[in-house]
Structures are given as C-alpha cells and as structure tokens.
Amino acid sequence: NAGVTQTPKFQVLKTGQSMTLQCAQDMNHNSMYWYRQDPGMGLRLIYYSASEGTTDKGEVPNGYNVSRLNKREFSLRLESAAPSQTSVYFCASSEIAGGGEGTDTQYFGPGTRLTVL
Amino acid sequence: AQSVTQLGSHVSVSEGALVLLRCNYSSSVPPYLFWYVQYPNQGLQLLLKYTSAATLVNGINGFEAEFKKSETSFHLTKPSAHMSDAAEYFCAGSILTGGGNKLTFGTGTQLKVEL
C-alpha cells in the first residue's frame, strides 16, 4: 500500500494564479483532511471530509475550496493564490467516518511545498 | 474547546540522555491525545496515542508518554536519546464532533541530539 500520496511535491505560483493540490489514499479510509504547516504554528486544519460526499470547514478555510471526488481522493484548490498561502500542505486520512472513535489515527502524506511569489 | 500547548520550541540533549518533551492540554471533555514525529522533509508519523485504557502509553522507537489528568499533561519521554531521534515532535488532541475526529496540534518541539 502506498498510503497517502500527494501531488505535486513542490510548486511555485505567482500571485493570482490558481492551482489544485491532489491527494489520494488507498487504505479505504472514510475521513480525509487538509492541513497547512507554518513555522512556529504547528498544523492547522483547512478543510475536512468526514465521509464521501461531505466536506466542512476547519480552522483556516478562507481562500481555499475542496472536493471529495470519491472515497479515495480529496483535492484542495487555491482559486487566486496569495503570498500568505505560502506553506507546506499536508493531506491526511483516517478510517472511521464522522462520529466514530476519537482515537482514530490520522495518516499523513509527504506534503506539498507551495511558494506564492 | 480543545487546545494543546507544547512548552519549548527547541530542546537539545546529548546522545544517551533522557528526552522529555512537554505537552499540556485544556479541554472541557476528556481528550484523546497523540504524539506525532516529523523527520526532515517528510510527513507526520504517529508515535503513540492515549486511548484511556492506560495512563502510561508505549510507542514506537522507545518513546512513552504518561497521561496525568491532575496536571492536564501528556509529556513524551525516552530514557536514552539516539542521533536518529532528531526531528520535530507534535502533540495533538482531539474531541469528537459530529463531523469527525478533528485534531488540534501544538506548535511543535524541535529535538536536537548532540554527540
């Protein structure tokens, strides 16, 4: 199993450009998440999908949109990139759908390093 | 609401010395707590998690953590540090919501291991 995969690994954008970050998992997990990691701030939840067909906002959703394409895939879109969105983006997945056990482990992908000039 | 605080953004120890990374939580409901490790240029990997079955939790690579409700703490320890332990460590907590298991992360502690 590949686990959680993310593409691309690196990306440089100019202000105002758009792009989509792709995430896929092969563990048959129900819940998927998008985080951003910034120095000194830990990881912050952008959006999550508690099950196929549902999405919801996390702590820092402004400037982003998501699509849960199917059970395996969860994409993150930046419609008009801004320098403040320069960050490392992580996708994660966990087995249990919304309302499940709180100790459900989240499994993380390797991340996408995004720079917005 | 759930919040997690990690004391010390950088910790430096000598190889063979005790590792102690601190984490405190605040929660209005019993939390579920996790420690993750991030090696350079990689994603996060679970070290251990508190499931309420036991207050002392053993994890991978010789790490353990003890849940202390009276101190609202979940500190991570390892008796003897190895060079390979150099990484960033994150404490995280979750509470169940109707929308899933949402994690709140601490700001991370960078562990440096010196010869």
PDB file of C-alpha atoms in Angstrom:
ATOM      1  CA  ASN A   1       0.000   0.000   0.000  1.00  0.00           C
ATOM      2  CA  ALA A   2       1.222   3.494  -0.852  1.00  0.00           C
ATOM      3  CA  GLY A   3      -0.793   5.022   1.998  1.00  0.00           C
ATOM      4  CA  VAL A   4      -1.492   8.720   1.399  1.00  0.00           C
ATOM      5  CA  THR A   5       0.003  10.259  -1.720  1.00  0.00           C
ATOM      6  CA  GLN A   6       0.129  13.924  -2.658  1.00  0.00           C
ATOM      7  CA  THR A   7       0.935  15.712  -5.901  1.00  0.00           C
ATOM      8  CA  PRO A   8       2.812  17.822  -6.672  1.00  0.00           C
ATOM      9  CA  LYS A   9       5.685  17.741  -4.160  1.00  0.00           C
ATOM     10  CA  PHE A  10       6.743  21.306  -4.929  1.00  0.00           C
ATOM     11  CA  GLN A  11       5.018  24.223  -6.630  1.00  0.00           C
ATOM     12  CA  VAL A  12       5.793  27.873  -7.244  1.00  0.00           C
ATOM     13  CA  LEU A  13       2.943  30.199  -8.180  1.00  0.00           C
ATOM     14  CA  LYS A  14       2.597  33.865  -8.912  1.00  0.00           C
ATOM     15  CA  THR A  15       0.046  35.917  -7.003  1.00  0.00           C
ATOM     16  CA  GLY A  16      -3.389  35.454  -8.510  1.00  0.00           C
ATOM     17  CA  GLN A  17      -2.711  32.107 -10.163  1.00  0.00           C
ATOM     18  CA  SER A  18      -4.842  29.092  -9.333  1.00  0.00           C
ATOM     19  CA  MET A  19      -3.922  25.501  -8.725  1.00  0.00           C
ATOM     20  CA  THR A  20      -5.241  22.246  -7.305  1.00  0.00           C
ATOM     21  CA  LEU A  21      -3.394  20.027  -4.859  1.00  0.00           C
ATOM     22  CA  GLN A  22      -4.217  16.377  -5.241  1.00  0.00           C
ATOM     23  CA  CYS A  23      -4.466  13.769  -2.506  1.00  0.00           C
ATOM     24  CA  ALA A  24      -5.297  10.077  -2.694  1.00  0.00           C
ATOM     25  CA  GLN A  25      -5.364   7.265  -0.162  1.00  0.00           C
ATOM     26  CA  ASP A  26      -5.502   3.525  -0.743  1.00  0.00           C
ATOM     27  CA  MET A  27      -6.450   2.430   2.781  1.00  0.00           C
ATOM     28  CA  ASN A  28     -10.226   2.558   2.234  1.00  0.00           C
ATOM     29  CA  HIS A  29     -10.478   5.323   4.817  1.00  0.00           C
ATOM     30  CA  ASN A  30     -13.661   7.291   5.250  1.00  0.00           C
ATOM     31  CA  SER A  31     -12.381  10.617   6.551  1.00  0.00           C
ATOM     32  CA  MET A  32      -9.861  12.899   4.871  1.00  0.00           C
ATOM     33  CA  TYR A  33      -8.261  16.186   5.915  1.00  0.00           C
ATOM     34  CA  TRP A  34      -6.191  19.074   4.597  1.00  0.00           C
ATOM     35  CA  TYR A  35      -3.737  20.919   6.858  1.00  0.00           C
ATOM     36  CA  ARG A  36      -1.227  23.669   6.381  1.00  0.00           C
ATOM     37  CA  GLN A  37       2.013  23.843   8.311  1.00  0.00           C
ATOM     38  CA  ASP A  38       3.727  27.143   9.008  1.00  0.00           C
ATOM     39  CA  PRO A  39       6.832  27.710  11.156  1.00  0.00           C
ATOM     40  CA  GLY A  40       6.005  28.108  14.828  1.00  0.00           C
ATOM     41  CA  MET A  41       2.304  27.446  14.280  1.00  0.00           C
ATOM     42  CA  GLY A  42       2.063  23.695  14.063  1.00  0.00           C
ATOM     43  CA  LEU A  43      -0.536  22.243  11.729  1.00  0.00           C
ATOM     44  CA  ARG A  44      -3.844  23.942  11.193  1.00  0.00           C
ATOM     45  CA  LEU A  45      -6.896  22.290   9.683  1.00  0.00           C
ATOM     46  CA  ILE A  46      -8.134  23.875   6.462  1.00  0.00           C
ATOM     47  CA  TYR A  47     -10.982  21.562   5.450  1.00  0.00           C
ATOM     48  CA  TYR A  48     -12.039  18.034   6.156  1.00  0.00           C
ATOM     49  CA  SER A  49     -14.363  15.409   4.763  1.00  0.00           C
ATOM     50  CA  ALA A  50     -15.948  13.177   7.370  1.00  0.00           C
ATOM     51  CA  SER A  51     -17.230  10.799   4.719  1.00  0.00           C
ATOM     52  CA  GLU A  52     -17.591  10.541   0.974  1.00  0.00           C
ATOM     53  CA  GLY A  53     -19.859  13.278  -0.268  1.00  0.00           C
ATOM     54  CA  THR A  54     -19.393  15.631   2.676  1.00  0.00           C
ATOM     55  CA  THR A  55     -16.953  18.456   3.322  1.00  0.00           C
ATOM     56  CA  ASP A  56     -16.691  21.008   6.086  1.00  0.00           C
ATOM     57  CA  LYS A  57     -14.549  23.963   7.093  1.00  0.00           C
ATOM     58  CA  GLY A  58     -11.720  23.725   9.530  1.00  0.00           C
ATOM     59  CA  GLU A  59      -9.817  26.442  11.362  1.00  0.00           C
ATOM     60  CA  VAL A  60      -8.404  28.346   8.347  1.00  0.00           C
ATOM     61  CA  PRO A  61     -10.643  27.805   5.275  1.00  0.00           C
ATOM     62  CA  ASN A  62     -10.505  31.263   3.697  1.00  0.00           C
ATOM     63  CA  GLY A  63      -9.021  31.263   0.197  1.00  0.00           C
ATOM     64  CA  TYR A  64      -9.451  27.524  -0.310  1.00  0.00           C
ATOM     65  CA  ASN A  65     -12.004  25.124  -1.722  1.00  0.00           C
ATOM     66  CA  VAL A  66     -12.114  21.352  -1.591  1.00  0.00           C
ATOM     67  CA  SER A  67     -13.672  18.483  -3.470  1.00  0.00           C
ATOM     68  CA  ARG A  68     -14.141  14.948  -2.226  1.00  0.00           C
ATOM     69  CA  LEU A  69     -14.076  13.368  -5.664  1.00  0.00           C
ATOM     70  CA  ASN A  70     -14.703   9.840  -4.411  1.00  0.00           C
ATOM     71  CA  LYS A  71     -13.762   7.805  -1.370  1.00  0.00           C
ATOM     72  CA  ARG A  72     -10.073   7.762  -2.349  1.00  0.00           C
ATOM     73  CA  GLU A  73      -9.465  11.341  -3.473  1.00  0.00           C
ATOM     74  CA  PHE A  74      -9.690  14.737  -1.779  1.00  0.00           C
ATOM     75  CA  SER A  75      -8.407  17.799  -3.601  1.00  0.00           C
ATOM     76  CA  LEU A  76      -7.608  21.301  -2.361  1.00  0.00           C
ATOM     77  CA  ARG A  77      -7.955  24.283  -4.701  1.00  0.00           C
ATOM     78  CA  LEU A  78      -6.498  27.743  -4.456  1.00  0.00           C
ATOM     79  CA  GLU A  79      -8.551  29.954  -6.754  1.00  0.00           C
ATOM     80  CA  SER A  80      -6.374  33.073  -6.534  1.00  0.00           C
ATOM     81  CA  ALA A  81      -3.132  32.402  -4.722  1.00  0.00           C
ATOM     82  CA  ALA A  82      -1.720  34.946  -2.293  1.00  0.00           C
ATOM     83  CA  PRO A  83       1.733  35.146  -0.664  1.00  0.00           C
ATOM     84  CA  SER A  84       0.072  34.372   2.695  1.00  0.00           C
ATOM     85  CA  GLN A  85      -0.711  30.924   1.305  1.00  0.00           C
ATOM     86  CA  THR A  86       2.972  30.055   1.060  1.00  0.00           C
ATOM     87  CA  SER A  87       3.153  26.974   3.248  1.00  0.00           C
ATOM     88  CA  VAL A  88       3.559  23.219   3.389  1.00  0.00           C
ATOM     89  CA  TYR A  89       0.279  21.434   2.806  1.00  0.00           C
ATOM     90  CA  PHE A  90      -0.474  18.022   4.236  1.00  0.00           C
ATOM     91  CA  CYS A  91      -3.287  15.672   3.427  1.00  0.00           C
ATOM     92  CA  ALA A  92      -4.342  13.031   5.948  1.00  0.00           C
ATOM     93  CA  SER A  93      -6.895  10.271   6.200  1.00  0.00           C
ATOM     94  CA  SER A  94      -8.463   8.215   8.968  1.00  0.00           C
ATOM     95  CA  GLU A  95     -10.532   5.083   8.963  1.00  0.00           C
ATOM     96  CA  ILE A  96     -13.693   5.975  10.777  1.00  0.00           C
ATOM     97  CA  ALA A  97     -16.349   8.256   9.385  1.00  0.00           C
ATOM     98  CA  GLY A  98     -17.726  11.188  11.307  1.00  0.00           C
ATOM     99  CA  GLY A  99     -18.970  10.352  14.765  1.00  0.00           C
ATOM    100  CA  GLY A 100     -16.534   7.491  15.120  1.00  0.00           C
ATOM    101  CA  GLU A 101     -13.996   6.701  17.787  1.00  0.00           C
ATOM    102  CA  GLY A 102     -11.952   9.687  18.946  1.00  0.00           C
ATOM    103  CA  THR A 103      -8.741   7.716  18.977  1.00  0.00           C
ATOM    104  CA  ASP A 104      -8.939   7.130  15.243  1.00  0.00           C
ATOM    105  CA  THR A 105      -5.393   7.638  13.931  1.00  0.00           C
ATOM    106  CA  GLN A 106      -4.775  10.069  11.110  1.00  0.00           C
ATOM    107  CA  TYR A 107      -2.227   9.026   8.470  1.00  0.00           C
ATOM    108  CA  PHE A 108      -0.350  11.768   6.685  1.00  0.00           C
ATOM    109  CA  GLY A 109       1.006  12.211   3.199  1.00  0.00           C
ATOM    110  CA  PRO A 110       4.513  13.559   2.466  1.00  0.00           C
ATOM    111  CA  GLY A 111       3.328  17.121   1.868  1.00  0.00           C
ATOM    112  CA  THR A 112       3.351  19.747  -0.896  1.00  0.00           C
ATOM    113  CA  ARG A 113       5.656  22.737  -0.537  1.00  0.00           C
ATOM    114  CA  LEU A 114       3.943  25.743  -2.083  1.00  0.00           C
ATOM    115  CA  THR A 115       5.542  29.120  -2.640  1.00  0.00           C
ATOM    116  CA  VAL A 116       3.477  32.073  -3.839  1.00  0.00           C
ATOM    117  CA  LEU A 117       5.505  34.979  -5.193  1.00  0.00           C
TER     118      LEU A 117
ATOM    119  CA  ALA B   1     -12.907  23.823  23.014  1.00  0.00           C
ATOM    120  CA  GLN B   2      -9.705  21.875  22.862  1.00  0.00           C
ATOM    121  CA  SER B   3      -6.211  23.363  22.900  1.00  0.00           C
ATOM    122  CA  VAL B   4      -2.770  21.859  23.193  1.00  0.00           C
ATOM    123  CA  THR B   5       0.359  23.648  24.398  1.00  0.00           C
ATOM    124  CA  GLN B   6       3.915  22.458  23.899  1.00  0.00           C
ATOM    125  CA  LEU B   7       6.478  24.034  26.186  1.00  0.00           C
ATOM    126  CA  GLY B   8       9.782  24.703  24.466  1.00  0.00           C
ATOM    127  CA  SER B   9      10.030  25.101  20.721  1.00  0.00           C
ATOM    128  CA  HIS B  10      13.592  23.728  20.766  1.00  0.00           C
ATOM    129  CA  VAL B  11      15.089  21.073  23.028  1.00  0.00           C
ATOM    130  CA  SER B  12      18.687  19.918  22.875  1.00  0.00           C
ATOM    131  CA  VAL B  13      20.008  16.773  24.584  1.00  0.00           C
ATOM    132  CA  SER B  14      23.167  14.747  24.473  1.00  0.00           C
ATOM    133  CA  GLU B  15      23.141  11.298  22.948  1.00  0.00           C
ATOM    134  CA  GLY B  16      22.259   8.816  25.695  1.00  0.00           C
ATOM    135  CA  ALA B  17      20.500  11.417  27.841  1.00  0.00           C
ATOM    136  CA  LEU B  18      16.846  11.482  28.848  1.00  0.00           C
ATOM    137  CA  VAL B  19      14.438  13.064  26.402  1.00  0.00           C
ATOM    138  CA  LEU B  20      11.492  14.982  27.894  1.00  0.00           C
ATOM    139  CA  LEU B  21       9.094  16.878  25.644  1.00  0.00           C
ATOM    140  CA  ARG B  22       6.237  18.652  27.369  1.00  0.00           C
ATOM    141  CA  CYS B  23       2.601  18.847  26.363  1.00  0.00           C
ATOM    142  CA  ASN B  24      -0.357  20.252  28.249  1.00  0.00           C
ATOM    143  CA  TYR B  25      -3.952  20.204  27.159  1.00  0.00           C
ATOM    144  CA  SER B  26      -7.070  22.093  28.027  1.00  0.00           C
ATOM    145  CA  SER B  27     -10.353  20.525  27.320  1.00  0.00           C
ATOM    146  CA  SER B  28     -13.852  20.659  28.657  1.00  0.00           C
ATOM    147  CA  VAL B  29     -14.294  16.979  27.863  1.00  0.00           C
ATOM    148  CA  PRO B  30     -11.912  14.029  28.208  1.00  0.00           C
ATOM    149  CA  PRO B  31      -9.423  14.395  25.390  1.00  0.00           C
ATOM    150  CA  TYR B  32      -7.804  11.900  23.118  1.00  0.00           C
ATOM    151  CA  LEU B  33      -4.104  12.703  22.850  1.00  0.00           C
ATOM    152  CA  PHE B  34      -1.439  11.871  20.311  1.00  0.00           C
ATOM    153  CA  TRP B  35       2.250  12.395  19.711  1.00  0.00           C
ATOM    154  CA  TYR B  36       3.477  12.594  16.132  1.00  0.00           C
ATOM    155  CA  VAL B  37       7.045  12.842  14.826  1.00  0.00           C
ATOM    156  CA  GLN B  38       8.134  14.620  11.657  1.00  0.00           C
ATOM    157  CA  TYR B  39      11.532  13.891  10.157  1.00  0.00           C
ATOM    158  CA  PRO B  40      13.002  16.476   7.776  1.00  0.00           C
ATOM    159  CA  ASN B  41      11.030  16.866   4.563  1.00  0.00           C
ATOM    160  CA  GLN B  42       8.583  14.140   5.476  1.00  0.00           C
ATOM    161  CA  GLY B  43       5.005  13.858   6.633  1.00  0.00           C
ATOM    162  CA  LEU B  44       3.918  13.163  10.201  1.00  0.00           C
ATOM    163  CA  GLN B  45       4.150   9.695  11.690  1.00  0.00           C
ATOM    164  CA  LEU B  46       2.243   8.527  14.763  1.00  0.00           C
ATOM    165  CA  LEU B  47       4.451   7.793  17.775  1.00  0.00           C
ATOM    166  CA  LEU B  48       1.730   6.902  20.270  1.00  0.00           C
ATOM    167  CA  LYS B  49      -1.768   7.762  21.378  1.00  0.00           C
ATOM    168  CA  TYR B  50      -3.740   7.887  24.602  1.00  0.00           C
ATOM    169  CA  THR B  51      -6.877   5.811  24.428  1.00  0.00           C
ATOM    170  CA  SER B  52      -7.910   5.985  28.125  1.00  0.00           C
ATOM    171  CA  ALA B  53      -7.151   2.279  28.556  1.00  0.00           C
ATOM    172  CA  ALA B  54      -3.896   3.020  30.403  1.00  0.00           C
ATOM    173  CA  THR B  55      -2.275   6.223  31.591  1.00  0.00           C
ATOM    174  CA  LEU B  56       1.222   5.112  30.557  1.00  0.00           C
ATOM    175  CA  VAL B  57       1.409   4.629  26.824  1.00  0.00           C
ATOM    176  CA  ASN B  58       4.242   2.939  24.965  1.00  0.00           C
ATOM    177  CA  GLY B  59       5.052   3.999  21.437  1.00  0.00           C
ATOM    178  CA  ILE B  60       7.489   3.265  18.693  1.00  0.00           C
ATOM    179  CA  ASN B  61      11.251   3.802  18.876  1.00  0.00           C
ATOM    180  CA  GLY B  62      11.335   3.512  22.673  1.00  0.00           C
ATOM    181  CA  PHE B  63       9.166   6.545  23.394  1.00  0.00           C
ATOM    182  CA  GLU B  64       6.455   6.623  26.025  1.00  0.00           C
ATOM    183  CA  ALA B  65       4.044   9.188  27.410  1.00  0.00           C
ATOM    184  CA  GLU B  66       2.070   9.444  30.620  1.00  0.00           C
ATOM    185  CA  PHE B  67      -1.395  10.948  30.840  1.00  0.00           C
ATOM    186  CA  LYS B  68      -1.818  12.906  34.081  1.00  0.00           C
ATOM    187  CA  LYS B  69      -5.291  14.269  34.484  1.00  0.00           C
ATOM    188  CA  SER B  70      -4.427  16.202  37.645  1.00  0.00           C
ATOM    189  CA  GLU B  71      -1.725  18.092  35.740  1.00  0.00           C
ATOM    190  CA  THR B  72      -3.549  18.127  32.373  1.00  0.00           C
ATOM    191  CA  SER B  73      -0.320  16.837  30.851  1.00  0.00           C
ATOM    192  CA  PHE B  74       0.822  14.237  28.367  1.00  0.00           C
ATOM    193  CA  HIS B  75       4.615  14.549  28.328  1.00  0.00           C
ATOM    194  CA  LEU B  76       6.738  12.438  25.983  1.00  0.00           C
ATOM    195  CA  THR B  77       9.860  10.711  27.283  1.00  0.00           C
ATOM    196  CA  LYS B  78      12.623   8.423  26.133  1.00  0.00           C
ATOM    197  CA  PRO B  79      15.266   7.143  28.556  1.00  0.00           C
ATOM    198  CA  SER B  80      18.202   7.376  26.169  1.00  0.00           C
ATOM    199  CA  ALA B  81      18.363   9.637  23.132  1.00  0.00           C
ATOM    200  CA  HIS B  82      19.788   8.487  19.809  1.00  0.00           C
ATOM    201  CA  MET B  83      21.025  10.653  16.976  1.00  0.00           C
ATOM    202  CA  SER B  84      18.178   9.281  14.868  1.00  0.00           C
ATOM    203  CA  ASP B  85      15.636  10.859  17.249  1.00  0.00           C
ATOM    204  CA  ALA B  86      16.449  14.321  15.917  1.00  0.00           C
ATOM    205  CA  ALA B  87      13.162  15.534  14.455  1.00  0.00           C
ATOM    206  CA  GLU B  88      10.191  17.736  15.188  1.00  0.00           C
ATOM    207  CA  TYR B  89       7.589  16.400  17.582  1.00  0.00           C
ATOM    208  CA  PHE B  90       3.964  17.417  17.721  1.00  0.00           C
ATOM    209  CA  CYS B  91       1.438  16.841  20.449  1.00  0.00           C
ATOM    210  CA  ALA B  92      -2.181  16.777  19.283  1.00  0.00           C
ATOM    211  CA  GLY B  93      -5.557  16.399  20.860  1.00  0.00           C
ATOM    212  CA  SER B  94      -8.967  15.581  19.539  1.00  0.00           C
ATOM    213  CA  ILE B  95     -12.531  15.639  20.571  1.00  0.00           C
ATOM    214  CA  LEU B  96     -15.335  14.013  18.766  1.00  0.00           C
ATOM    215  CA  THR B  97     -17.599  16.230  16.797  1.00  0.00           C
ATOM    216  CA  GLY B  98     -20.459  15.221  14.607  1.00  0.00           C
ATOM    217  CA  GLY B  99     -18.147  15.798  11.694  1.00  0.00           C
ATOM    218  CA  GLY B 100     -15.327  13.512  12.657  1.00  0.00           C
ATOM    219  CA  ASN B 101     -12.150  13.300  14.668  1.00  0.00           C
ATOM    220  CA  LYS B 102     -10.673  16.801  14.397  1.00  0.00           C
ATOM    221  CA  LEU B 103      -7.144  17.165  15.683  1.00  0.00           C
ATOM    222  CA  THR B 104      -5.731  20.289  17.300  1.00  0.00           C
ATOM    223  CA  PHE B 105      -1.941  20.427  17.112  1.00  0.00           C
ATOM    224  CA  GLY B 106       0.584  22.058  19.351  1.00  0.00           C
ATOM    225  CA  THR B 107       3.194  24.301  17.778  1.00  0.00           C
ATOM    226  CA  GLY B 108       5.857  21.604  17.790  1.00  0.00           C
ATOM    227  CA  THR B 109       9.178  20.956  19.541  1.00  0.00           C
ATOM    228  CA  GLN B 110      12.354  20.585  17.536  1.00  0.00           C
ATOM    229  CA  LEU B 111      14.592  17.981  19.180  1.00  0.00           C
ATOM    230  CA  LYS B 112      18.326  18.204  18.604  1.00  0.00           C
ATOM    231  CA  VAL B 113      20.584  15.358  19.694  1.00  0.00           C
ATOM    232  CA  GLU B 114      24.260  16.137  20.157  1.00  0.00           C
ATOM    233  CA  LEU B 115      27.256  13.863  20.455  1.00  0.00           C
TER     234      LEU B 115
END
